[in-house]
Amino acid sequence: MLKAFFLQMAPKPLLTPDQVKLLRHDNVVSPTALTLADLGITANSVEAEVPTYLWRYRAKGEYAEIAGGAKFRNAE
């Protein structure tokens, strides 16, 4: 902990005391951990999801027709 204190005193701390505590333990997921499928979650690709978030930033504006899988959001 003394080393962590001195590292924190540097102008831009290389490591904080909390980071040193975290580095003392392994952060590898256990082979017996539940997966998304075990939890009933189906993963989607980023390419399939991004258009639903970026629909309003299209060149023709948020009210232009959306091509592909994104949903149109009405102003109603």
Short mmCIF file of the N, C-alpha and C atoms (twelve columns), coordinates in Angstrom:
data_MODEL
# 
_entry.id   MODEL 
# 
loop_
_atom_site.group_PDB 
_atom_site.id 
_atom_site.type_symbol 
_atom_site.label_atom_id 
_atom_site.label_alt_id 
_atom_site.label_comp_id 
_atom_site.label_asym_id 
_atom_site.label_seq_id 
_atom_site.Cartn_x 
_atom_site.Cartn_y 
_atom_site.Cartn_z 
_atom_site.pdbx_PDB_model_num 
ATOM 1   N N  . MET A 1  0.826   -1.185  0.000   1 
ATOM 2   C CA . MET A 1  0.000   0.000   0.000   1 
ATOM 3   C C  . MET A 1  0.872   1.251   0.000   1 
ATOM 4   N N  . LEU A 2  2.040   1.140   0.580   1 
ATOM 5   C CA . LEU A 2  2.953   2.282   0.623   1 
ATOM 6   C C  . LEU A 2  3.400   2.658   -0.791  1 
ATOM 7   N N  . LYS A 3  3.636   1.634   -1.626  1 
ATOM 8   C CA . LYS A 3  4.013   1.897   -3.021  1 
ATOM 9   C C  . LYS A 3  2.883   2.626   -3.742  1 
ATOM 10  N N  . ALA A 4  1.666   2.209   -3.500  1 
ATOM 11  C CA . ALA A 4  0.518   2.850   -4.144  1 
ATOM 12  C C  . ALA A 4  0.427   4.315   -3.732  1 
ATOM 13  N N  . PHE A 5  0.739   4.601   -2.486  1 
ATOM 14  C CA . PHE A 5  0.708   5.984   -2.001  1 
ATOM 15  C C  . PHE A 5  1.715   6.849   -2.759  1 
ATOM 16  N N  . PHE A 6  2.924   6.329   -2.941  1 
ATOM 17  C CA . PHE A 6  3.945   7.092   -3.650  1 
ATOM 18  C C  . PHE A 6  3.612   7.245   -5.134  1 
ATOM 19  N N  . LEU A 7  3.012   6.226   -5.740  1 
ATOM 20  C CA . LEU A 7  2.606   6.338   -7.138  1 
ATOM 21  C C  . LEU A 7  1.525   7.406   -7.306  1 
ATOM 22  N N  . GLN A 8  0.681   7.549   -6.310  1 
ATOM 23  C CA . GLN A 8  -0.387  8.541   -6.369  1 
ATOM 24  C C  . GLN A 8  0.176   9.960   -6.255  1 
ATOM 25  N N  . MET A 9  1.317   10.113  -5.637  1 
ATOM 26  C CA . MET A 9  1.906   11.428  -5.440  1 
ATOM 27  C C  . MET A 9  2.583   11.967  -6.700  1 
ATOM 28  N N  . ALA A 10 2.771   11.153  -7.715  1 
ATOM 29  C CA . ALA A 10 3.353   11.618  -8.975  1 
ATOM 30  C C  . ALA A 10 2.401   12.653  -9.585  1 
ATOM 31  N N  . PRO A 11 2.912   13.556  -10.449 1 
ATOM 32  C CA . PRO A 11 2.050   14.595  -11.027 1 
ATOM 33  C C  . PRO A 11 0.791   14.028  -11.680 1 
ATOM 34  N N  . LYS A 12 0.929   12.988  -12.449 1 
ATOM 35  C CA . LYS A 12 -0.215  12.285  -13.009 1 
ATOM 36  C C  . LYS A 12 -0.094  10.852  -12.496 1 
ATOM 37  N N  . PRO A 13 -0.892  10.458  -11.528 1 
ATOM 38  C CA . PRO A 13 -0.713  9.133   -10.934 1 
ATOM 39  C C  . PRO A 13 -0.737  8.017   -11.987 1 
ATOM 40  N N  . LEU A 14 0.301   7.179   -11.946 1 
ATOM 41  C CA . LEU A 14 0.346   6.027   -12.837 1 
ATOM 42  C C  . LEU A 14 -0.701  5.004   -12.413 1 
ATOM 43  N N  . LEU A 15 -0.815  4.817   -11.114 1 
ATOM 44  C CA . LEU A 15 -1.807  3.910   -10.528 1 
ATOM 45  C C  . LEU A 15 -2.365  4.556   -9.274  1 
ATOM 46  N N  . THR A 16 -3.655  4.406   -9.086  1 
ATOM 47  C CA . THR A 16 -4.257  4.897   -7.849  1 
ATOM 48  C C  . THR A 16 -4.259  3.752   -6.833  1 
ATOM 49  N N  . PRO A 17 -4.439  4.044   -5.568  1 
ATOM 50  C CA . PRO A 17 -4.509  2.973   -4.571  1 
ATOM 51  C C  . PRO A 17 -5.624  1.970   -4.880  1 
ATOM 52  N N  . ASP A 18 -6.748  2.437   -5.405  1 
ATOM 53  C CA . ASP A 18 -7.833  1.513   -5.749  1 
ATOM 54  C C  . ASP A 18 -7.435  0.579   -6.882  1 
ATOM 55  N N  . GLN A 19 -6.688  1.087   -7.858  1 
ATOM 56  C CA . GLN A 19 -6.236  0.237   -8.951  1 
ATOM 57  C C  . GLN A 19 -5.266  -0.832  -8.452  1 
ATOM 58  N N  . VAL A 20 -4.424  -0.472  -7.505  1 
ATOM 59  C CA . VAL A 20 -3.491  -1.449  -6.931  1 
ATOM 60  C C  . VAL A 20 -4.269  -2.559  -6.232  1 
ATOM 61  N N  . LYS A 21 -5.338  -2.203  -5.495  1 
ATOM 62  C CA . LYS A 21 -6.170  -3.219  -4.841  1 
ATOM 63  C C  . LYS A 21 -6.795  -4.153  -5.870  1 
ATOM 64  N N  . LEU A 22 -7.300  -3.585  -6.978  1 
ATOM 65  C CA . LEU A 22 -7.924  -4.403  -8.011  1 
ATOM 66  C C  . LEU A 22 -6.921  -5.329  -8.686  1 
ATOM 67  N N  . LEU A 23 -5.689  -4.879  -8.845  1 
ATOM 68  C CA . LEU A 23 -4.672  -5.692  -9.520  1 
ATOM 69  C C  . LEU A 23 -4.200  -6.868  -8.681  1 
ATOM 70  N N  . ARG A 24 -4.511  -6.873  -7.405  1 
ATOM 71  C CA . ARG A 24 -4.122  -7.995  -6.546  1 
ATOM 72  C C  . ARG A 24 -4.958  -9.239  -6.792  1 
ATOM 73  N N  . HIS A 25 -6.098  -9.080  -7.440  1 
ATOM 74  C CA . HIS A 25 -7.007  -10.209 -7.665  1 
ATOM 75  C C  . HIS A 25 -7.162  -10.476 -9.157  1 
ATOM 76  N N  . ASP A 26 -7.337  -11.748 -9.460  1 
ATOM 77  C CA . ASP A 26 -7.547  -12.141 -10.844 1 
ATOM 78  C C  . ASP A 26 -8.893  -11.627 -11.326 1 
ATOM 79  N N  . ASN A 27 -8.983  -11.194 -12.575 1 
ATOM 80  C CA . ASN A 27 -10.253 -10.728 -13.108 1 
ATOM 81  C C  . ASN A 27 -10.695 -11.558 -14.320 1 
ATOM 82  N N  . VAL A 28 -10.327 -12.840 -14.310 1 
ATOM 83  C CA . VAL A 28 -10.715 -13.753 -15.376 1 
ATOM 84  C C  . VAL A 28 -12.048 -14.396 -15.002 1 
ATOM 85  N N  . VAL A 29 -12.952 -14.471 -15.951 1 
ATOM 86  C CA . VAL A 29 -14.273 -15.046 -15.705 1 
ATOM 87  C C  . VAL A 29 -14.138 -16.549 -15.464 1 
ATOM 88  N N  . SER A 30 -14.849 -17.031 -14.489 1 
ATOM 89  C CA . SER A 30 -14.832 -18.448 -14.142 1 
ATOM 90  C C  . SER A 30 -15.442 -19.273 -15.270 1 
ATOM 91  N N  . PRO A 31 -14.895 -20.456 -15.544 1 
ATOM 92  C CA . PRO A 31 -15.479 -21.315 -16.583 1 
ATOM 93  C C  . PRO A 31 -16.905 -21.753 -16.246 1 
ATOM 94  N N  . THR A 32 -17.294 -21.674 -14.991 1 
ATOM 95  C CA . THR A 32 -18.639 -22.097 -14.589 1 
ATOM 96  C C  . THR A 32 -19.627 -20.929 -14.552 1 
ATOM 97  N N  . ALA A 33 -19.180 -19.744 -14.949 1 
ATOM 98  C CA . ALA A 33 -20.059 -18.566 -14.937 1 
ATOM 99  C C  . ALA A 33 -21.166 -18.724 -15.972 1 
ATOM 100 N N  . LEU A 34 -22.326 -18.129 -15.679 1 
ATOM 101 C CA . LEU A 34 -23.441 -18.166 -16.614 1 
ATOM 102 C C  . LEU A 34 -23.112 -17.354 -17.869 1 
ATOM 103 N N  . THR A 35 -23.623 -17.801 -19.000 1 
ATOM 104 C CA . THR A 35 -23.435 -17.083 -20.259 1 
ATOM 105 C C  . THR A 35 -24.718 -16.342 -20.596 1 
ATOM 106 N N  . LEU A 36 -24.685 -15.545 -21.653 1 
ATOM 107 C CA . LEU A 36 -25.889 -14.843 -22.088 1 
ATOM 108 C C  . LEU A 36 -26.994 -15.831 -22.429 1 
ATOM 109 N N  . ALA A 37 -26.646 -16.930 -23.085 1 
ATOM 110 C CA . ALA A 37 -27.643 -17.939 -23.449 1 
ATOM 111 C C  . ALA A 37 -28.288 -18.550 -22.199 1 
ATOM 112 N N  . ASP A 38 -27.502 -18.771 -21.145 1 
ATOM 113 C CA . ASP A 38 -28.043 -19.305 -19.890 1 
ATOM 114 C C  . ASP A 38 -29.045 -18.343 -19.262 1 
ATOM 115 N N  . LEU A 39 -28.868 -17.068 -19.504 1 
ATOM 116 C CA . LEU A 39 -29.751 -16.049 -18.944 1 
ATOM 117 C C  . LEU A 39 -30.917 -15.711 -19.862 1 
ATOM 118 N N  . GLY A 40 -31.005 -16.400 -21.008 1 
ATOM 119 C CA . GLY A 40 -32.103 -16.173 -21.935 1 
ATOM 120 C C  . GLY A 40 -31.933 -14.922 -22.782 1 
ATOM 121 N N  . ILE A 41 -30.691 -14.496 -22.969 1 
ATOM 122 C CA . ILE A 41 -30.407 -13.291 -23.744 1 
ATOM 123 C C  . ILE A 41 -29.789 -13.695 -25.072 1 
ATOM 124 N N  . THR A 42 -30.329 -13.146 -26.166 1 
ATOM 125 C CA . THR A 42 -29.770 -13.390 -27.488 1 
ATOM 126 C C  . THR A 42 -28.962 -12.167 -27.885 1 
ATOM 127 N N  . ALA A 43 -27.695 -12.363 -28.171 1 
ATOM 128 C CA . ALA A 43 -26.819 -11.254 -28.552 1 
ATOM 129 C C  . ALA A 43 -27.085 -10.843 -29.994 1 
ATOM 130 N N  . ASN A 44 -27.041 -9.536  -30.249 1 
ATOM 131 C CA . ASN A 44 -27.173 -8.993  -31.595 1 
ATOM 132 C C  . ASN A 44 -25.846 -8.361  -31.995 1 
ATOM 133 N N  . SER A 45 -25.622 -8.260  -33.289 1 
ATOM 134 C CA . SER A 45 -24.397 -7.620  -33.758 1 
ATOM 135 C C  . SER A 45 -24.529 -6.104  -33.616 1 
ATOM 136 N N  . VAL A 46 -23.410 -5.442  -33.537 1 
ATOM 137 C CA . VAL A 46 -23.395 -3.985  -33.452 1 
ATOM 138 C C  . VAL A 46 -24.021 -3.394  -34.709 1 
ATOM 139 N N  . GLU A 47 -23.732 -3.994  -35.858 1 
ATOM 140 C CA . GLU A 47 -24.264 -3.496  -37.125 1 
ATOM 141 C C  . GLU A 47 -25.789 -3.518  -37.144 1 
ATOM 142 N N  . ALA A 48 -26.398 -4.457  -36.445 1 
ATOM 143 C CA . ALA A 48 -27.853 -4.544  -36.409 1 
ATOM 144 C C  . ALA A 48 -28.467 -3.521  -35.451 1 
ATOM 145 N N  . GLU A 49 -27.745 -3.127  -34.432 1 
ATOM 146 C CA . GLU A 49 -28.287 -2.240  -33.403 1 
ATOM 147 C C  . GLU A 49 -28.002 -0.759  -33.616 1 
ATOM 148 N N  . VAL A 50 -26.858 -0.433  -34.175 1 
ATOM 149 C CA . VAL A 50 -26.459 0.971   -34.310 1 
ATOM 150 C C  . VAL A 50 -27.476 1.815   -35.073 1 
ATOM 151 N N  . PRO A 51 -28.050 1.344   -36.185 1 
ATOM 152 C CA . PRO A 51 -29.015 2.202   -36.888 1 
ATOM 153 C C  . PRO A 51 -30.211 2.629   -36.036 1 
ATOM 154 N N  . THR A 52 -30.600 1.837   -35.064 1 
ATOM 155 C CA . THR A 52 -31.730 2.213   -34.218 1 
ATOM 156 C C  . THR A 52 -31.375 3.371   -33.282 1 
ATOM 157 N N  . TYR A 53 -30.091 3.567   -33.010 1 
ATOM 158 C CA . TYR A 53 -29.662 4.674   -32.161 1 
ATOM 159 C C  . TYR A 53 -29.321 5.920   -32.961 1 
ATOM 160 N N  . LEU A 54 -28.876 5.741   -34.198 1 
ATOM 161 C CA . LEU A 54 -28.399 6.859   -34.993 1 
ATOM 162 C C  . LEU A 54 -29.398 7.334   -36.039 1 
ATOM 163 N N  . TRP A 55 -30.642 6.898   -35.965 1 
ATOM 164 C CA . TRP A 55 -31.623 7.217   -36.997 1 
ATOM 165 C C  . TRP A 55 -31.811 8.717   -37.182 1 
ATOM 166 N N  . ARG A 56 -31.720 9.515   -36.151 1 
ATOM 167 C CA . ARG A 56 -31.979 10.954  -36.278 1 
ATOM 168 C C  . ARG A 56 -30.804 11.725  -36.885 1 
ATOM 169 N N  . TYR A 57 -29.655 11.087  -37.018 1 
ATOM 170 C CA . TYR A 57 -28.482 11.777  -37.546 1 
ATOM 171 C C  . TYR A 57 -28.240 11.483  -39.028 1 
ATOM 172 N N  . ARG A 58 -29.227 10.936  -39.707 1 
ATOM 173 C CA . ARG A 58 -29.099 10.656  -41.131 1 
ATOM 174 C C  . ARG A 58 -29.047 11.956  -41.915 1 
ATOM 175 N N  . ALA A 59 -28.494 11.900  -43.109 1 
ATOM 176 C CA . ALA A 59 -28.296 13.098  -43.932 1 
ATOM 177 C C  . ALA A 59 -29.598 13.841  -44.202 1 
ATOM 178 N N  . LYS A 60 -30.714 13.135  -44.390 1 
ATOM 179 C CA . LYS A 60 -31.981 13.793  -44.724 1 
ATOM 180 C C  . LYS A 60 -32.815 14.129  -43.489 1 
ATOM 181 N N  . GLY A 61 -32.284 13.941  -42.331 1 
ATOM 182 C CA . GLY A 61 -33.010 14.282  -41.117 1 
ATOM 183 C C  . GLY A 61 -33.758 13.113  -40.513 1 
ATOM 184 N N  . GLU A 62 -34.309 13.325  -39.347 1 
ATOM 185 C CA . GLU A 62 -34.933 12.234  -38.615 1 
ATOM 186 C C  . GLU A 62 -36.283 11.807  -39.176 1 
ATOM 187 N N  . TYR A 63 -36.874 12.588  -40.077 1 
ATOM 188 C CA . TYR A 63 -38.193 12.234  -40.586 1 
ATOM 189 C C  . TYR A 63 -38.149 11.569  -41.958 1 
ATOM 190 N N  . ALA A 64 -36.964 11.374  -42.502 1 
ATOM 191 C CA . ALA A 64 -36.841 10.676  -43.780 1 
ATOM 192 C C  . ALA A 64 -37.091 9.185   -43.548 1 
ATOM 193 N N  . GLU A 65 -37.466 8.481   -44.590 1 
ATOM 194 C CA . GLU A 65 -37.712 7.046   -44.455 1 
ATOM 195 C C  . GLU A 65 -36.431 6.339   -44.040 1 
ATOM 196 N N  . ILE A 66 -36.596 5.317   -43.242 1 
ATOM 197 C CA . ILE A 66 -35.453 4.558   -42.760 1 
ATOM 198 C C  . ILE A 66 -35.358 3.262   -43.551 1 
ATOM 199 N N  . ALA A 67 -34.199 3.019   -44.117 1 
ATOM 200 C CA . ALA A 67 -33.971 1.768   -44.843 1 
ATOM 201 C C  . ALA A 67 -33.378 0.748   -43.885 1 
ATOM 202 N N  . GLY A 68 -33.641 -0.491  -44.117 1 
ATOM 203 C CA . GLY A 68 -33.064 -1.539  -43.290 1 
ATOM 204 C C  . GLY A 68 -33.918 -1.870  -42.095 1 
ATOM 205 N N  . GLY A 69 -33.282 -2.258  -41.004 1 
ATOM 206 C CA . GLY A 69 -34.001 -2.757  -39.851 1 
ATOM 207 C C  . GLY A 69 -34.381 -1.734  -38.814 1 
ATOM 208 N N  . ALA A 70 -33.994 -0.475  -38.982 1 
ATOM 209 C CA . ALA A 70 -34.316 0.525   -37.968 1 
ATOM 210 C C  . ALA A 70 -35.796 0.861   -38.004 1 
ATOM 211 N N  . LYS A 71 -36.345 1.219   -36.873 1 
ATOM 212 C CA . LYS A 71 -37.767 1.540   -36.758 1 
ATOM 213 C C  . LYS A 71 -37.982 3.036   -36.914 1 
ATOM 214 N N  . PHE A 72 -39.071 3.422   -37.558 1 
ATOM 215 C CA . PHE A 72 -39.418 4.828   -37.716 1 
ATOM 216 C C  . PHE A 72 -40.073 5.316   -36.442 1 
ATOM 217 N N  . ARG A 73 -39.622 6.457   -35.969 1 
ATOM 218 C CA . ARG A 73 -40.194 7.017   -34.746 1 
ATOM 219 C C  . ARG A 73 -41.098 8.190   -35.130 1 
ATOM 220 N N  . ASN A 74 -42.376 8.062   -34.875 1 
ATOM 221 C CA . ASN A 74 -43.334 9.118   -35.202 1 
ATOM 222 C C  . ASN A 74 -43.287 10.216  -34.175 1 
ATOM 223 N N  . ALA A 75 -43.715 11.402  -34.574 1 
ATOM 224 C CA . ALA A 75 -43.753 12.545  -33.657 1 
ATOM 225 C C  . ALA A 75 -45.110 12.632  -32.964 1 
ATOM 226 N N  . GLU A 76 -45.925 11.601  -33.059 1 
ATOM 227 C CA . GLU A 76 -47.267 11.595  -32.474 1 
ATOM 228 C C  . GLU A 76 -47.225 11.527  -30.982 1 
# 
